[in-house]
Structure formats: structure tokens, C-alpha cells
mmCIF file of C-alpha atoms in Angstrom:
data_model
loop_
_atom_site.group_PDB
_atom_site.id
_atom_site.type_symbol
_atom_site.label_atom_id
_atom_site.label_comp_id
_atom_site.label_asym_id
_atom_site.label_seq_id
_atom_site.Cartn_x
_atom_site.Cartn_y
_atom_site.Cartn_z
ATOM 1 C CA MET A 441 -3.760 -20.808 6.406
ATOM 2 C CA THR A 442 -1.709 -17.691 5.694
ATOM 3 C CA PHE A 443 -2.503 -14.202 6.937
ATOM 4 C CA VAL A 444 -1.746 -11.908 4.000
ATOM 5 C CA SER A 445 -3.632 -8.619 4.200
ATOM 6 C CA THR A 446 -5.371 -5.984 6.272
ATOM 7 C CA ARG A 447 -7.967 -3.739 4.640
ATOM 8 C CA ILE A 448 -8.975 -0.307 5.860
ATOM 9 C CA ILE A 449 -12.333 1.039 4.723
ATOM 10 C CA THR A 450 -12.279 4.812 4.313
ATOM 11 C CA ALA A 451 -14.323 7.675 2.946
ATOM 12 C CA ASN A 452 -11.138 9.158 1.409
ATOM 13 C CA VAL A 453 -8.943 6.580 -0.338
ATOM 14 C CA GLY A 454 -6.599 9.193 -1.816
ATOM 15 C CA ALA A 455 -5.735 10.831 1.500
ATOM 16 C CA LEU A 456 -5.182 7.521 3.270
ATOM 17 C CA VAL A 457 -3.052 6.095 0.454
ATOM 18 C CA ASP A 458 -0.954 9.280 0.351
ATOM 19 C CA PHE A 459 -0.433 9.056 4.128
ATOM 20 C CA TYR A 460 0.700 5.417 4.081
ATOM 21 C CA GLU A 461 2.986 6.045 1.108
ATOM 22 C CA GLN A 462 4.580 8.932 3.019
ATOM 23 C CA ILE A 463 5.144 7.062 6.276
ATOM 24 C CA THR A 464 6.246 3.716 4.786
ATOM 25 C CA GLY A 465 8.120 4.789 1.673
ATOM 26 C CA TYR A 466 6.218 2.174 -0.348
ATOM 27 C CA SER A 467 4.322 3.127 -3.493
ATOM 28 C CA ALA A 468 0.730 1.980 -3.652
ATOM 29 C CA VAL A 469 -0.865 0.286 -6.609
ATOM 30 C CA ARG A 470 -4.064 2.264 -7.202
ATOM 31 C CA TYR A 471 -6.295 -0.190 -9.028
ATOM 32 C CA THR A 472 -9.312 2.140 -9.074
ATOM 33 C CA ASP A 473 -10.414 5.321 -7.306
ATOM 34 C CA ASP A 474 -12.000 2.972 -4.760
ATOM 35 C CA PHE A 475 -9.181 0.511 -4.074
ATOM 36 C CA ALA A 476 -5.411 0.520 -3.602
ATOM 37 C CA GLU A 477 -2.754 -1.729 -2.078
ATOM 38 C CA LEU A 478 0.606 -1.129 -0.450
ATOM 39 C CA ARG A 479 2.614 -4.314 -0.786
ATOM 40 C CA THR A 480 5.317 -4.928 1.803
ATOM 41 C CA PRO A 481 7.640 -7.952 1.820
ATOM 42 C CA LEU A 482 5.378 -9.840 4.262
ATOM 43 C CA ALA A 483 1.836 -8.495 3.897
ATOM 44 C CA VAL A 484 -0.461 -6.114 2.057
ATOM 45 C CA LEU A 485 -2.198 -3.040 3.410
ATOM 46 C CA ALA A 486 -5.335 -2.666 1.304
ATOM 47 C CA ILE A 487 -7.353 0.537 1.319
ATOM 48 C CA GLY A 488 -10.912 0.484 0.036
ATOM 49 C CA SER A 489 -13.584 3.126 -0.218
ATOM 50 C CA THR A 490 -16.949 2.891 1.450
ATOM 51 C CA ARG A 491 -18.355 2.199 -2.035
ATOM 52 C CA THR A 492 -16.628 -1.200 -2.011
ATOM 53 C CA LEU A 493 -18.810 -2.300 0.907
ATOM 54 C CA GLN A 494 -21.615 -3.086 -1.552
ATOM 55 C CA LEU A 495 -19.447 -5.980 -2.754
ATOM 56 C CA PHE A 496 -19.287 -7.382 0.795
ATOM 57 C CA GLY A 497 -22.936 -7.283 1.771
ATOM 58 C CA GLY A 498 -23.758 -3.593 2.098
ATOM 59 C CA ASP A 499 -22.858 -0.436 3.976
ATOM 60 C CA SER A 500 -23.530 -1.927 7.399
ATOM 61 C CA VAL A 501 -20.638 -4.439 7.325
ATOM 62 C CA ALA A 502 -17.999 -1.778 8.136
ATOM 63 C CA SER A 503 -17.819 1.899 9.069
ATOM 64 C CA PRO A 504 -14.902 4.167 8.157
ATOM 65 C CA ALA A 505 -12.941 6.114 10.762
ATOM 66 C CA THR A 506 -14.571 4.418 13.764
ATOM 67 C CA ASN A 507 -11.937 1.885 14.829
ATOM 68 C CA ARG A 508 -10.513 2.190 18.340
ATOM 69 C CA SER A 509 -9.487 -1.430 18.892
ATOM 70 C CA LEU A 510 -6.785 -2.108 16.295
ATOM 71 C CA ILE A 511 -3.141 -1.088 16.002
ATOM 72 C CA LEU A 512 -1.436 -1.432 12.618
ATOM 73 C CA GLU A 513 2.159 -2.387 13.363
ATOM 74 C CA PHE A 514 5.237 -1.999 11.189
ATOM 75 C CA ARG A 515 8.613 -3.357 12.317
ATOM 76 C CA VAL A 516 11.353 -0.890 11.336
ATOM 77 C CA ASP A 517 15.146 -1.024 11.618
ATOM 78 C CA ASP A 518 15.473 2.147 13.722
ATOM 79 C CA VAL A 519 12.304 3.649 15.182
ATOM 80 C CA ASP A 520 14.130 6.746 16.408
ATOM 81 C CA SER A 521 15.321 7.640 12.900
ATOM 82 C CA HIS A 522 11.771 7.178 11.595
ATOM 83 C CA PHE A 523 10.534 9.493 14.333
ATOM 84 C CA LYS A 524 13.050 12.159 13.294
ATOM 85 C CA ARG A 525 11.974 11.762 9.667
ATOM 86 C CA LEU A 526 8.239 11.901 10.408
ATOM 87 C CA ALA A 527 7.933 14.206 13.440
ATOM 88 C CA GLY A 528 7.084 17.326 11.436
ATOM 89 C CA TYR A 529 4.755 15.428 9.129
ATOM 90 C CA LEU A 530 2.784 13.761 11.922
ATOM 91 C CA GLY A 531 1.986 16.914 13.884
ATOM 92 C CA GLN A 532 -1.164 16.393 15.968
ATOM 93 C CA ALA A 533 -1.378 12.755 14.817
ATOM 94 C CA LEU A 534 1.513 11.870 17.143
ATOM 95 C CA VAL A 535 0.285 9.805 20.093
ATOM 96 C CA GLN A 536 3.576 8.800 21.734
ATOM 97 C CA GLU A 537 7.216 9.481 20.942
ATOM 98 C CA PRO A 538 9.504 6.424 20.789
ATOM 99 C CA THR A 539 9.198 4.587 24.092
ATOM 100 C CA THR A 540 10.647 1.248 25.164
ATOM 101 C CA MET A 541 7.828 -1.096 26.135
ATOM 102 C CA PRO A 542 8.033 -3.741 28.899
ATOM 103 C CA TRP A 543 8.029 -6.512 26.252
ATOM 104 C CA GLY A 544 11.209 -5.145 24.637
ATOM 105 C CA ASN A 545 9.990 -3.180 21.621
ATOM 106 C CA ARG A 546 10.693 0.514 21.180
ATOM 107 C CA SER A 547 7.444 1.947 19.794
ATOM 108 C CA LEU A 548 6.345 5.141 18.054
ATOM 109 C CA LEU A 549 2.553 5.578 18.077
ATOM 110 C CA PHE A 550 0.510 7.873 15.860
ATOM 111 C CA ARG A 551 -2.839 8.022 14.083
ATOM 112 C CA ASP A 552 -3.595 7.944 10.380
ATOM 113 C CA PRO A 553 -6.031 10.481 8.856
ATOM 114 C CA ASP A 554 -8.976 8.202 9.739
ATOM 115 C CA GLY A 555 -7.868 7.887 13.363
ATOM 116 C CA ASN A 556 -6.499 4.334 13.122
ATOM 117 C CA LEU A 557 -3.597 3.772 15.513
ATOM 118 C CA VAL A 558 -0.242 2.986 13.873
ATOM 119 C CA ASN A 559 2.852 1.630 15.632
ATOM 120 C CA PHE A 560 6.363 1.732 14.186
ATOM 121 C CA PHE A 561 8.504 -0.470 16.420
ATOM 122 C CA THR A 562 12.023 -1.830 16.728
ATOM 123 C CA PRO A 563 12.874 -4.817 18.947
ATOM 124 C CA VAL A 564 15.581 -3.587 21.344
ATOM 125 C CA THR A 565 16.058 -6.400 23.859
ATOM 126 C CA PRO A 566 17.520 -9.821 23.079
ATOM 127 C CA GLU A 567 14.185 -11.467 23.923
ATOM 128 C CA ALA A 568 12.210 -9.160 21.629
ATOM 129 C CA THR A 569 14.729 -9.589 18.832
ATOM 130 C CA GLU A 570 14.498 -13.373 19.172
ATOM 131 C CA ARG A 571 10.677 -13.271 18.892
ATOM 132 C CA GLN A 572 10.841 -11.342 15.646
#
């Protein structure tokens, strides 16, 4: 089995795609107004509209902008330089400036337009680097 993708269901595909393009530097493939993908070297971030839920069993299978249990994580080469690049853009979405965590990652936490938590992190200890 191979884990390949995470999909976010949203009421505003355009705004969410624009946000993830801005923070990651990747260009999304916008297949329709209801579905887009950002392809990274290791996985895909898919963004689907609430209208796509009909294909998965109906509106009740997922709710946009209600997640408080997931963190989307992106490993970056230098989290501090990403913070400098994004600080003005993030504004009120910033949750935590770069902070070194007990497990050896330096993490920048912020929220996307739907409130999903996003972590840009860089391993900074030998143990954390080895795990990556």
C-alpha cells in the first residue's frame, strides 16, 4: 500500500488553491472548477469542492472548514526563510512563529483559509534529520 494523496473539501476551491500555490510555490492543475491538485515530489494535495461529495455518497460524508484534528505538514529546507517570505502574507493566519520542537523539528504553524492547520518544518537535530 502507498499513501499518495490528501484531499481537502472546501466551499471555495479557487481561494484554497491560490493559497496553497502561494505558500508552496507549486502550480496546481485545475481539472475543473470543482477539483484541483498540487503535485509535490512525494504526494498530492487535492482540493475538491463540496459539490464533489455527491460522487462519494452525499453531502454528509465530509464538511468543509470544520477540521480541528489534522495538521498538513510540509518539510522545507529552511523554515526560517519561509517564515520571512510568508510573514506578511499570512497575517492573522499565523499560529506560531518558527519554534524548535522537543522531537527536533523547527516548525512554523499557520492556518489556511478554511482553518486547516499547516506546518512547515525543518529537521534541526541529528536525530530528526536521520528520521527524515
